Coordinates of C-alpha atoms in Angstrom, one line a residue:
X717 CA 0.0 0.0 0.0
X718 CA 1.5 3.3 -1.0
X719 CA 0.8 7.0 -0.4
X720 CA 1.7 9.8 -2.9
X721 CA 5.0 11.5 -2.2
X722 CA 3.4 14.9 -1.9
X723 CA 6.4 16.4 -0.2
X724 CA 8.7 15.8 -3.2
X725 CA 8.9 18.8 -5.6
X726 CA 9.9 16.4 -8.4
X727 CA 6.6 14.5 -8.2
X728 CA 4.0 15.9 -10.5
X729 CA 2.0 12.7 -10.9
X730 CA 2.9 9.7 -8.7
X731 CA 5.9 8.8 -6.7
X732 CA 5.3 7.1 -3.4
X733 CA 6.1 6.9 0.3
X734 CA 5.2 3.6 1.9
X735 CA 4.0 3.9 5.5
X736 CA 2.3 0.5 5.7
X737 CA 3.8 -2.5 7.5
X738 CA 3.6 -5.8 5.8
X739 CA 2.9 -8.3 8.6
X740 CA 5.3 -10.9 7.1
X741 CA 8.2 -9.3 5.3
X742 CA 9.3 -12.6 3.8
X743 CA 6.2 -12.4 1.5
X744 CA 7.5 -9.3 -0.3
X745 CA 9.0 -9.6 -3.8
X746 CA 9.9 -13.3 -3.4
X747 CA 10.3 -15.4 -6.5
X748 CA 7.2 -17.4 -5.8
X749 CA 4.1 -15.2 -5.2
X750 CA 3.5 -16.7 -1.8
X751 CA 0.4 -14.6 -1.0
X752 CA -2.6 -16.9 -1.7
X753 CA -5.8 -15.7 -3.3
X754 CA -8.2 -15.0 -0.4
X755 CA -12.0 -15.2 -0.9
X756 CA -13.8 -11.9 -0.7
X757 CA -15.6 -11.5 2.6
X758 CA -19.2 -10.5 2.7
X759 CA -19.9 -6.9 2.1
X760 CA -19.4 -4.8 5.2
X761 CA -17.5 -7.5 7.0
X762 CA -14.0 -8.7 7.7
X763 CA -12.8 -12.2 6.8
X764 CA -11.5 -12.6 10.3
X765 CA -13.3 -10.0 12.5
X766 CA -12.5 -11.6 15.8
X767 CA -9.1 -13.1 15.2
X768 CA -6.4 -12.0 12.7
X769 CA -2.6 -12.5 12.3
X770 CA 0.2 -11.6 14.7
X771 CA -2.3 -10.0 17.1
X772 CA -3.7 -7.7 14.4
X773 CA -7.4 -8.2 14.6
X774 CA -9.0 -8.5 11.1
X775 CA -5.7 -9.2 9.2
X776 CA -6.0 -12.2 6.8
X777 CA -2.4 -13.4 7.0
X778 CA 1.2 -12.3 6.6
X779 CA 0.4 -10.7 3.3
X780 CA -1.9 -8.2 5.1
X781 CA -0.6 -4.6 5.5
X782 CA -1.0 -2.7 8.8
X783 CA -1.6 1.0 8.1
X784 CA -1.9 2.7 11.5
X785 CA 0.5 5.7 11.1
X786 CA 0.3 9.0 9.2
X787 CA 3.6 9.1 7.4
X788 CA 6.3 11.5 8.4
X789 CA 7.2 13.9 5.6
X790 CA 9.1 17.1 4.8
X791 CA 7.2 20.3 5.3
X792 CA 6.6 22.4 2.2
X793 CA 6.2 26.1 1.5
X794 CA 6.4 28.2 -1.7
X795 CA 10.0 28.8 -2.9
X796 CA 11.2 31.9 -4.9
X797 CA 9.4 30.5 -8.0
X798 CA 6.2 29.8 -6.2
X799 CA 6.7 26.1 -6.2
X800 CA 5.8 24.2 -3.1
X801 CA 9.2 22.8 -1.9
X802 CA 10.7 21.4 1.3
X803 CA 11.5 24.2 3.7
X804 CA 13.9 22.3 5.9
X805 CA 11.4 21.3 8.5
X806 CA 10.2 17.8 9.1
X807 CA 6.8 16.6 10.2
X808 CA 7.1 13.4 12.3
X809 CA 4.9 10.4 11.7
X810 CA 2.1 9.9 14.3
X811 CA -0.7 7.5 15.0
X812 CA -3.8 7.9 12.9
X813 CA -6.7 9.7 14.4
X814 CA -10.3 10.2 13.4
X815 CA -10.6 12.6 10.6
X816 CA -7.2 11.9 9.0
X817 CA -7.3 11.9 5.2
X818 CA -5.4 8.9 3.8
X819 CA -4.5 8.7 0.1
X820 CA -3.4 5.3 -1.1
X821 CA -3.3 2.9 -4.0
X822 CA -3.5 -0.8 -3.6
X823 CA -1.4 -3.0 -5.8
X824 CA -1.5 -6.3 -7.6
X825 CA 1.8 -8.3 -7.7
X826 CA 2.3 -11.7 -9.2
X827 CA 5.1 -13.3 -11.3
X828 CA 6.0 -13.5 -15.0
X829 CA 5.7 -17.3 -14.8
X830 CA 2.2 -17.2 -13.4
X831 CA 1.0 -14.7 -16.0
X832 CA 2.6 -16.6 -18.8
X833 CA 0.9 -19.8 -17.6
X834 CA -2.5 -17.9 -17.7
X835 CA -1.8 -16.8 -21.3
X836 CA -1.4 -13.2 -20.3
X837 CA 1.5 -11.5 -22.1
X838 CA 1.3 -8.2 -20.2
X839 CA 2.6 -6.9 -16.9
X840 CA 2.6 -8.7 -13.6
X841 CA 2.6 -5.7 -11.3
X842 CA -0.3 -3.3 -11.4
X843 CA -1.4 -0.4 -9.3
X844 CA -5.1 0.4 -9.0
X845 CA -6.9 3.7 -8.7
X846 CA -5.9 6.2 -6.1
X847 CA -8.4 6.2 -3.2
X848 CA -9.1 8.5 -0.3
X849 CA -10.1 7.1 3.1
X850 CA -11.2 9.4 5.9
X851 CA -10.7 7.9 9.3
X852 CA -14.1 7.4 10.9
X853 CA -16.0 7.9 7.6
X854 CA -14.7 5.5 5.0
X855 CA -13.9 6.0 1.3
X856 CA -14.7 9.4 -0.1
X857 CA -14.5 11.0 -3.5
X858 CA -11.5 13.4 -3.8
X859 CA -9.8 16.1 -5.7
X860 CA -6.2 17.3 -5.7
X861 CA -5.0 20.3 -3.7
X862 CA -1.5 21.8 -3.1
X863 CA 1.1 20.5 -2.8
X864 CA 1.1 18.4 -5.9
X865 CA -2.5 17.3 -6.1
X866 CA -2.5 15.9 -2.6
X867 CA -5.9 14.2 -2.0
X868 CA -8.6 16.1 -0.3
X869 CA -12.2 14.9 0.1
X870 CA -14.7 16.7 -2.1
X871 CA -17.2 18.9 -0.3
X872 CA -20.7 17.5 -0.2
X873 CA -22.2 20.2 -2.6
X874 CA -20.1 18.7 -5.4
X875 CA -21.3 15.1 -4.9
X876 CA -23.9 14.7 -7.6
X877 CA -24.0 10.9 -7.2
X878 CA -24.0 11.0 -3.4
X879 CA -21.0 9.7 -1.3
X880 CA -20.2 7.2 -4.1
X881 CA -19.5 10.0 -6.6
X882 CA -16.6 9.6 -9.0
X883 CA -13.4 11.6 -8.0
X884 CA -11.7 14.1 -10.3
X885 CA -9.6 12.5 -12.9
X886 CA -5.9 13.5 -13.2
X887 CA -4.8 10.8 -15.6
X888 CA -6.3 12.3 -18.8
X889 CA -8.8 9.5 -18.9
X890 CA -12.0 11.5 -19.3
X891 CA -13.2 9.1 -21.9
X892 CA -13.7 6.5 -19.1
X893 CA -15.5 8.7 -16.7
X894 CA -18.9 7.0 -17.3
X895 CA -17.5 3.6 -16.8
X896 CA -16.6 3.8 -13.1
X897 CA -18.3 2.1 -10.2
X898 CA -19.4 4.0 -7.1
X899 CA -16.4 5.1 -5.1
X900 CA -17.9 3.3 -2.1
X901 CA -18.5 0.0 -3.9
X902 CA -18.2 -3.1 -1.7
X903 CA -15.8 -6.0 -2.7
X904 CA -18.5 -8.5 -3.6
X905 CA -20.4 -5.9 -5.5
X906 CA -17.2 -5.0 -7.4
X907 CA -17.2 -8.6 -8.6
X908 CA -20.8 -8.3 -9.8
X909 CA -19.8 -5.0 -11.5
X910 CA -17.0 -6.5 -13.5
X911 CA -19.0 -9.5 -14.5
X912 CA -21.8 -7.2 -15.7
X913 CA -19.3 -5.0 -17.5
X914 CA -18.1 -8.0 -19.4
X915 CA -21.6 -8.5 -20.8
X916 CA -22.0 -4.8 -21.6
X917 CA -18.8 -5.1 -23.7
X918 CA -19.7 -8.4 -25.3
X919 CA -20.6 -8.7 -29.0
X920 CA -23.7 -10.9 -28.7
X921 CA -23.0 -12.6 -32.0
X922 CA -19.3 -13.4 -31.8
X923 CA -18.9 -13.4 -28.0
X924 CA -15.8 -11.2 -28.4
X925 CA -15.0 -8.3 -26.0
X926 CA -14.7 -4.9 -27.6
X927 CA -11.4 -4.3 -25.7
X928 CA -8.3 -6.1 -26.8
X929 CA -6.9 -9.0 -24.8
X930 CA -10.1 -10.0 -23.1
X931 CA -11.2 -13.6 -23.3
X932 CA -14.2 -14.4 -25.5
X933 CA -17.5 -14.7 -23.6
X934 CA -18.6 -18.1 -24.9
X935 CA -22.0 -17.7 -23.2
X936 CA -22.6 -14.6 -25.3
X937 CA -22.1 -16.2 -28.7
X938 CA -24.8 -16.3 -31.4
X939 CA -27.5 -14.9 -29.2
X940 CA -28.5 -12.3 -31.7
X941 CA -31.3 -12.7 -34.3
X942 CA -30.9 -12.2 -38.0
X943 CA -32.1 -8.6 -38.0
X944 CA -30.6 -6.1 -35.6
X945 CA -29.0 -2.7 -35.2
X946 CA -25.9 -3.2 -33.1
X947 CA -24.3 -6.3 -31.5
X948 CA -23.2 -4.8 -28.2
X949 CA -24.3 -2.1 -25.8
X950 CA -21.2 -0.2 -26.6
X951 CA -22.3 -0.1 -30.3
X952 CA -24.7 2.7 -29.4
X953 CA -23.5 3.9 -26.0
X954 CA -20.1 5.3 -26.8
X955 CA -18.1 4.7 -23.6
X956 CA -21.4 4.3 -21.7
X957 CA -22.4 7.7 -23.0
X958 CA -24.5 9.0 -26.0
X959 CA -24.7 7.6 -29.5
X960 CA -23.2 9.2 -32.5
X961 CA -25.2 12.2 -33.8
X962 CA -26.6 12.5 -37.3
X963 CA -24.0 14.7 -39.1
X964 CA -23.3 13.5 -42.6
X965 CA -25.8 13.0 -45.4
X966 CA -26.5 9.3 -46.1
X967 CA -25.2 8.4 -42.7
X968 CA -26.6 5.1 -41.6
X969 CA -28.5 5.7 -38.3
X970 CA -28.0 2.2 -36.8
X971 CA -26.4 3.5 -33.6
X972 CA -29.7 5.2 -32.9
X973 CA -33.2 3.6 -32.4
X974 CA -36.1 4.3 -34.7
X975 CA -39.3 3.5 -33.0
X976 CA -42.3 2.8 -35.4
X977 CA -46.0 2.6 -35.2
X978 CA -49.2 3.2 -37.1
X979 CA -52.3 5.0 -35.8
X980 CA -56.0 4.0 -36.1
X981 CA -59.0 6.2 -36.7
X982 CA -59.8 5.8 -33.0
X983 CA -56.5 7.5 -32.2
X984 CA -54.8 4.4 -30.8
X985 CA -51.3 3.3 -31.8
X986 CA -50.2 -0.1 -32.9
X987 CA -46.8 -1.5 -33.9
X988 CA -46.0 -0.9 -37.6
X989 CA -47.1 -3.8 -39.7
X990 CA -43.8 -3.9 -41.6
X991 CA -41.2 -3.0 -38.9
X992 CA -43.0 -3.8 -35.7
X993 CA -42.0 -1.7 -32.7
X994 CA -38.6 -0.6 -34.1
X995 CA -36.6 -0.8 -37.2
X996 CA -33.8 -3.4 -37.4
X997 CA -31.4 -1.9 -39.9
X998 CA -28.8 -4.6 -40.2
X999 CA -29.0 -8.2 -41.1
X1000 CA -27.0 -11.4 -41.5
X1001 CA -27.6 -14.7 -43.2
X1002 CA -29.5 -17.3 -41.0
X1003 CA -27.2 -20.0 -42.4
X1004 CA -23.7 -18.6 -42.8
X1005 CA -23.9 -15.6 -40.5
X1006 CA -22.6 -13.3 -43.3
X1007 CA -23.8 -9.7 -43.3
X1008 CA -26.6 -9.1 -45.7
X1009 CA -28.8 -6.2 -46.8
X1010 CA -32.5 -6.9 -46.2
X1011 CA -33.6 -3.4 -47.2
X1012 CA -34.3 -2.0 -43.8
X1013 CA -31.8 0.8 -43.5
X1014 CA -32.6 4.3 -42.2
X1015 CA -30.2 7.1 -43.0
X1016 CA -29.8 10.8 -42.7
X1017 CA -31.5 12.6 -45.7
X1018 CA -30.6 16.2 -44.7
X1019 CA -31.6 18.9 -42.2
X1020 CA -34.4 21.4 -41.8
X1021 CA -32.8 24.7 -40.8
X1022 CA -34.1 27.6 -38.7
X1023 CA -32.6 30.2 -36.5
X1024 CA -33.2 31.9 -33.1
X1025 CA -32.3 35.4 -32.3
X1026 CA -31.0 36.2 -28.8
X1027 CA -31.7 39.4 -26.9
X1028 CA -28.3 40.9 -27.8
X1029 CA -28.8 40.2 -31.5
X1030 CA -26.8 37.0 -31.6
X1031 CA -28.2 34.6 -34.3
X1032 CA -28.1 30.9 -33.5
X1033 CA -28.6 28.4 -36.3
X1034 CA -30.8 25.4 -35.4
X1035 CA -31.2 22.2 -37.4
X1036 CA -33.4 19.2 -37.2
X1037 CA -32.4 15.9 -38.9
X1038 CA -34.6 14.5 -41.8
X1039 CA -34.4 10.7 -42.3
X1040 CA -35.1 8.4 -45.2
X1041 CA -36.2 4.8 -45.1
X1042 CA -34.9 2.2 -47.5
X1043 CA -38.1 0.3 -47.0
X1044 CA -41.6 1.8 -46.6
X1045 CA -41.9 4.9 -44.5
X1046 CA -44.0 4.2 -41.4
X1047 CA -46.9 6.4 -40.6
X1048 CA -45.5 7.3 -37.2
X1049 CA -41.8 7.1 -36.2
X1050 CA -39.4 8.5 -33.7
X1051 CA -35.6 8.7 -34.0
X1052 CA -34.0 8.2 -30.6
X1053 CA -30.4 8.6 -29.5
X1054 CA -28.8 6.5 -26.8
X1055 CA -28.6 8.2 -23.4
X1056 CA -25.8 8.1 -20.9
X1057 CA -25.9 5.1 -18.6
X1058 CA -24.5 6.7 -15.4
X1059 CA -26.5 6.9 -12.2
X1060 CA -29.3 4.6 -13.2
X1061 CA -29.2 2.6 -10.0
X1062 CA -29.5 5.9 -8.0
X1063 CA -32.6 6.8 -10.1
X1064 CA -34.1 3.4 -9.5
X1065 CA -33.6 3.9 -5.7
X1066 CA -35.7 7.1 -5.6
X1067 CA -39.0 6.2 -3.9
X1068 CA -42.2 6.6 -6.1
X1069 CA -43.5 9.0 -3.5
X1070 CA -40.5 11.3 -4.0
X1071 CA -41.2 11.5 -7.7
X1072 CA -45.0 11.8 -7.5
X1073 CA -44.7 14.6 -4.9
X1074 CA -43.7 16.9 -7.8
X1075 CA -46.7 16.1 -10.0
X1076 CA -48.9 19.3 -10.2
X1077 CA -52.7 19.2 -10.6
X1078 CA -52.5 22.5 -12.3
X1079 CA -49.7 24.3 -14.1
X1080 CA -47.6 26.9 -12.3
X1081 CA -47.2 30.5 -13.5
X1082 CA -44.8 29.3 -16.3
X1083 CA -47.2 26.6 -17.4
X1084 CA -45.0 23.9 -15.9
X1085 CA -47.0 20.9 -14.7
X1086 CA -45.3 17.5 -14.9
X1087 CA -47.1 14.2 -15.5
X1088 CA -46.0 10.7 -14.3
X1089 CA -45.9 7.9 -16.8
X1090 CA -46.7 4.3 -16.0
X1091 CA -45.9 1.1 -17.8
X1092 CA -46.3 -2.7 -17.6
X1093 CA -43.6 -4.9 -16.2
X1094 CA -43.1 -7.3 -19.2
X1095 CA -42.6 -10.3 -16.9
X1096 CA -45.4 -9.8 -14.3
X1097 CA -47.8 -7.5 -16.1
X1098 CA -47.9 -5.3 -13.0
X1099 CA -48.2 -1.5 -13.6
X1100 CA -45.5 0.6 -12.1
X1101 CA -44.2 4.2 -12.3
X1102 CA -42.0 4.7 -15.3
X1103 CA -38.6 6.3 -14.9
X1104 CA -36.4 5.2 -17.8
X1105 CA -36.3 6.0 -21.5
X1106 CA -37.0 9.2 -23.4
X1107 CA -40.7 9.1 -22.4
X1108 CA -40.3 7.3 -19.0
X1109 CA -41.9 4.1 -20.3
X1110 CA -39.6 1.6 -18.7
X1111 CA -40.4 0.8 -15.1
X1112 CA -37.2 -0.8 -13.9
X1113 CA -33.6 -1.3 -14.8
X1114 CA -34.3 -4.9 -15.6
X1115 CA -37.1 -3.7 -18.0
X1116 CA -34.7 -1.2 -19.6
X1117 CA -31.9 -3.8 -20.1
X1118 CA -34.1 -6.5 -21.6
X1119 CA -36.1 -4.1 -23.8
X1120 CA -32.9 -2.6 -25.2
X1121 CA -31.4 -6.1 -25.8
X1122 CA -34.5 -7.0 -27.9
X1123 CA -35.1 -3.7 -29.7
X1124 CA -31.5 -2.7 -30.4
X1125 CA -29.7 -6.1 -30.6
X1126 CA -32.4 -8.6 -31.4
X1127 CA -31.5 -10.6 -28.3
X1128 CA -34.2 -12.4 -26.2
X1129 CA -34.5 -13.0 -22.5
X1130 CA -37.0 -14.2 -20.0
X1131 CA -38.8 -10.9 -20.3
X1132 CA -39.0 -11.1 -24.1
X1133 CA -38.8 -14.9 -24.8
X1134 CA -38.9 -14.7 -28.6
X1135 CA -38.4 -12.3 -31.5
X1136 CA -42.2 -12.2 -32.1
X1137 CA -42.0 -9.7 -29.3
X1138 CA -40.5 -7.3 -31.9
X1139 CA -44.0 -7.2 -33.5
X1140 CA -45.5 -5.9 -30.2
X1141 CA -46.8 -7.1 -26.9
X1142 CA -49.8 -8.8 -28.5
X1143 CA -47.4 -11.3 -30.2
X1144 CA -45.1 -11.6 -27.2
X1145 CA -46.2 -14.7 -25.3
X1146 CA -45.0 -18.2 -24.4
X1147 CA -47.3 -19.7 -27.0
X1148 CA -44.9 -18.4 -29.7
X1149 CA -42.1 -20.5 -28.1
X1150 CA -38.7 -19.4 -26.6
X1151 CA -35.5 -18.6 -28.4
X1152 CA -32.0 -18.8 -27.0
X1153 CA -31.0 -15.4 -25.5
X1154 CA -29.6 -13.8 -22.4
X1155 CA -29.5 -16.2 -19.4
X1156 CA -31.1 -15.2 -16.1
X1157 CA -27.6 -14.6 -14.7
X1158 CA -26.5 -12.4 -17.7
X1159 CA -29.6 -10.2 -17.2
X1160 CA -28.9 -10.0 -13.5
X1161 CA -25.3 -9.0 -14.0
X1162 CA -26.1 -6.4 -16.7
X1163 CA -28.7 -4.9 -14.4
X1164 CA -26.4 -4.9 -11.4
X1165 CA -23.7 -3.3 -13.5
X1166 CA -26.0 -0.4 -14.2
X1167 CA -27.1 -0.2 -10.6
X1168 CA -23.5 0.2 -9.5
X1169 CA -22.3 2.7 -12.1
X1170 CA -21.3 5.9 -10.4
X1171 CA -21.8 9.6 -11.3
X1172 CA -18.9 12.1 -11.6
X1173 CA -18.6 14.8 -9.0
X1174 CA -19.2 18.3 -10.1
X1175 CA -16.0 20.0 -11.3
X1176 CA -16.4 23.4 -9.6
X1177 CA -13.2 23.5 -7.7
X1178 CA -9.7 24.6 -8.8
X1179 CA -7.2 21.7 -8.5
X1180 CA -3.8 22.2 -7.0
X1181 CA -1.6 21.5 -10.1
X1182 CA 2.0 22.3 -9.5
X1183 CA 3.1 25.7 -10.6
X1184 CA 4.0 25.5 -14.3
X1185 CA 1.8 22.5 -15.0
X1186 CA -1.2 23.3 -17.1
X1187 CA -4.5 21.8 -15.9
X1188 CA -6.3 19.3 -18.0
X1189 CA -9.0 21.0 -20.1
X1190 CA -11.9 19.4 -18.2
X1191 CA -10.4 20.5 -14.9
X1192 CA -9.6 24.1 -16.0
X1193 CA -12.6 25.7 -14.3
X1194 CA -13.7 29.2 -13.1
X1195 CA -15.5 28.8 -9.8
X1196 CA -16.8 32.3 -9.8
X1197 CA -18.4 31.9 -13.2
X1198 CA -19.8 28.5 -12.2
X1199 CA -21.4 30.0 -9.0
X1200 CA -23.0 32.8 -11.1
X1201 CA -24.3 30.3 -13.6
X1202 CA -25.7 28.1 -10.9
X1203 CA -27.7 31.1 -9.6
X1204 CA -28.9 31.9 -13.1
X1205 CA -30.0 28.3 -13.5
X1206 CA -32.4 28.9 -10.6
X1207 CA -33.3 32.5 -11.6
X1208 CA -34.6 31.5 -15.1
X1209 CA -36.3 28.5 -13.5
X1210 CA -34.6 25.7 -15.3
X1211 CA -34.9 23.9 -12.0
X1212 CA -38.7 23.8 -12.4
X1213 CA -38.2 20.5 -14.4
X1214 CA -34.5 19.9 -13.9
X1215 CA -34.9 19.4 -10.1
X1216 CA -31.5 19.7 -8.5
X1217 CA -31.7 17.5 -5.5
X1218 CA -33.5 14.2 -4.8
X1219 CA -33.3 11.6 -2.0
X1220 CA -32.9 7.9 -2.6
X1221 CA -34.7 5.4 -0.3
X1222 CA -33.7 2.6 1.9
X1223 CA -35.0 -0.4 0.0
X1224 CA -32.5 -0.9 -2.9
X1225 CA -30.6 -4.2 -3.2
X1226 CA -27.3 -2.3 -2.9
X1227 CA -26.2 -0.2 0.1
X1228 CA -24.2 2.0 -2.3
X1229 CA -27.3 3.7 -3.5
X1230 CA -29.4 3.7 -0.4
X1231 CA -30.2 6.9 1.6
X1232 CA -28.2 9.1 -0.7
X1233 CA -28.7 12.8 -1.4
X1234 CA -28.2 13.1 -5.1
X1235 CA -28.2 15.9 -7.7
X1236 CA -29.5 14.4 -11.0
X1237 CA -31.2 17.6 -12.3
X1238 CA -34.4 15.8 -13.2
X1239 CA -37.8 15.2 -11.8
X1240 CA -38.3 12.0 -13.9
X1241 CA -41.7 13.4 -15.0
X1242 CA -43.1 14.0 -18.5
X1243 CA -43.5 17.6 -19.7
X1244 CA -45.0 19.1 -22.9
X1245 CA -42.0 20.4 -24.7
X1246 CA -43.8 22.0 -27.6
X1247 CA -44.6 21.2 -31.2
X1248 CA -41.1 21.7 -32.5
X1249 CA -39.8 18.8 -30.4
X1250 CA -42.9 16.6 -30.8
X1251 CA -42.5 13.3 -32.5
X1252 CA -46.2 12.2 -32.6
X1253 CA -45.2 9.0 -31.0
X1254 CA -47.1 8.0 -27.9
X1255 CA -46.0 5.7 -25.1
X1256 CA -48.3 5.1 -22.1
X1257 CA -49.5 8.4 -20.9
X1258 CA -46.8 10.3 -22.9
X1259 CA -48.2 12.1 -25.9
X1260 CA -46.1 13.0 -28.9
X1261 CA -45.1 16.4 -27.4
X1262 CA -44.2 15.0 -24.0
X1263 CA -40.7 14.0 -22.9
X1264 CA -39.2 12.9 -19.6
X1265 CA -36.8 15.5 -18.1
X1266 CA -33.4 14.3 -18.9
X1267 CA -30.8 14.2 -16.1
X1268 CA -28.1 16.7 -16.5
X1269 CA -25.5 15.1 -14.2
X1270 CA -22.3 14.3 -16.2
X1271 CA -23.4 16.5 -19.2
X1272 CA -20.2 18.5 -19.1
X1273 CA -18.2 15.3 -19.9
X1274 CA -20.3 14.6 -23.0
X1275 CA -17.7 15.4 -25.6
X1276 CA -14.8 13.9 -23.6
X1277 CA -16.6 10.6 -23.2
X1278 CA -17.4 10.5 -26.9
X1279 CA -13.7 10.7 -27.6
X1280 CA -13.9 12.5 -30.9
X1281 CA -17.2 11.1 -32.2
X1282 CA -19.7 13.8 -32.8
X1283 CA -22.6 13.5 -30.4
X1284 CA -25.6 15.7 -29.8
X1285 CA -28.4 16.6 -27.3
X1286 CA -32.1 16.0 -27.2
X1287 CA -34.0 12.9 -28.3
X1288 CA -32.7 12.9 -31.9
X1289 CA -29.3 14.5 -31.2
X1290 CA -30.4 17.6 -33.2
X1291 CA -28.7 20.0 -30.9
X1292 CA -25.0 20.4 -31.5
X1293 CA -24.3 22.2 -28.2
X1294 CA -26.1 23.2 -25.0
X1295 CA -27.2 26.6 -26.4
X1296 CA -29.1 24.9 -29.2
X1297 CA -30.6 22.4 -26.8
X1298 CA -32.0 25.2 -24.7
X1299 CA -33.4 27.1 -27.7
X1300 CA -35.3 24.0 -28.8
X1301 CA -37.3 24.1 -25.6
X1302 CA -41.0 25.0 -26.0
X1303 CA -44.2 24.2 -24.3
X1304 CA -43.6 24.0 -20.5
X1305 CA -39.9 25.1 -21.2
X1306 CA -40.8 28.2 -23.2
X1307 CA -40.7 30.7 -20.4
X1308 CA -37.2 29.5 -19.3
X1309 CA -36.0 29.5 -22.9
X1310 CA -37.1 33.1 -23.3
X1311 CA -35.3 34.1 -20.1
X1312 CA -32.2 32.4 -21.4
X1313 CA -32.5 34.3 -24.7
X1314 CA -32.7 37.6 -22.8
X1315 CA -29.5 37.0 -20.9
X1316 CA -26.3 39.0 -21.7
X1317 CA -23.5 37.2 -23.4
X1318 CA -21.5 37.0 -20.1
X1319 CA -24.5 35.6 -18.3
X1320 CA -25.0 32.9 -21.0
X1321 CA -21.3 32.1 -20.7
X1322 CA -21.7 31.7 -16.9
X1323 CA -24.8 29.5 -17.2
X1324 CA -23.0 27.3 -19.7
X1325 CA -19.9 27.1 -17.5
X1326 CA -22.2 25.8 -14.7
X1327 CA -23.8 23.2 -17.0
X1328 CA -20.3 22.1 -18.2
X1329 CA -19.2 21.6 -14.6
X1330 CA -21.9 19.0 -14.0

């Protein structure tokens, strides 16, 4: 176990001091790898709570490290160049006390021989993430302060995802920010997380992992039907974020979903007679598996352009994608982009009563009302409050996982036992038989993975980069501008729908998401967003002009997570930036949009700085 050498002026990244005491020194760096693999104890428990090793209660064996001392170090103060450097004084080590902040990184040591025998050609010594432990509190999200990004727990107001929020990233790995577990994840749950992650990254036709040097998932092979859009969750959710936006004429839109329906004279909606509930744009031979064209593609035909004029005369170009169908054009369709996957377990942990408490019987002075949507559990038939999807039509994470597997990847499960389900719920029953799909364990692990995905902390604090070291772009923030923008967010009443703070309940399967104060910036309710955003597609109680309030947490990482792929905002990714997204608001969002348009250029900049900090 190692602690950053924060007293060393030549350390700008890592570099360690090692205050821990290995209980049996003979186990360190021997030729063998004498430390045995120890089974994970139950969550919240020690393997040996009443015994231990060498009189250290709780220690597993001689490979355990005793960390009971805050390390001695050289005192630092600014030198003539403003660099924090040793000043000649020494701060002695001392016993740990409640409130001490410990920064450490655990390590994985094995041998070249063992890794070669396992078929792994890579390294045999690895360090994991840096973690911050506060004595008397536990693991906490952190950011770096002077000297040299020394760990400091983040203040509670930045913790969008509760105490499990994801720490600031100093390794230039922003593309991975939506792939992190809760900071407070328990050991057994970490195992569930990584097993679920494997399924999220698995190509459900070939079984291959989308990251190099991962073993094939044989249980995930050839689960996909002959018509599909993508073969893995990552095919649409770039790095667990949004899907690619429509940008180029004739671009195939198979990383987005195209929902289809036909209406009746009575005003009801039924799945389209040709496509069913959604278009499956790609196909492969049912005999050879070779990719084929079955004439179901949907592509970008062009854009409809318009403009909005702001109060200071600034003209903003707006555009809406137009699509073309290779097959017949359905009477009703809706183009939907993939949404970020972060924080979904926290959203599921919000009690129904917390959400329903914000439903208004009559609109407020801005016309904001909010309506709850309800949906059927596909396995039990029970009606529950909806909270996932663009129109809040999915009632649980399990519902979301299995529905996406079917509609986007043509993969069945116990919830949707055969591909007749693609023709609509009237055809989705056991009488049509079952087809091989996701096992019960696979569905459980994928659902648990989403439940355990964390949310990045708000980046509203200046980090303590050493003098002369430029901050990473996504950590180069202006706290004063962010604070002003946060106030403007409230002043123009964006928070009428994008509710800042919610409370999770105590009944979730996982302790990591229970009793958390979170800041998702959503009420999970439906709102009339006006005719310009309407898609005429109805789901449950959601009319064509109604959309669920999208959570804003993590929105400032959007472009970084996309890692160079153009992504957009709103249901069809029409908005290229946050300004455009706001200016598309109508209906219940009209008054807030008009207030935004009336802001000065500096005020708009401050509001956007706040949004980009989330």
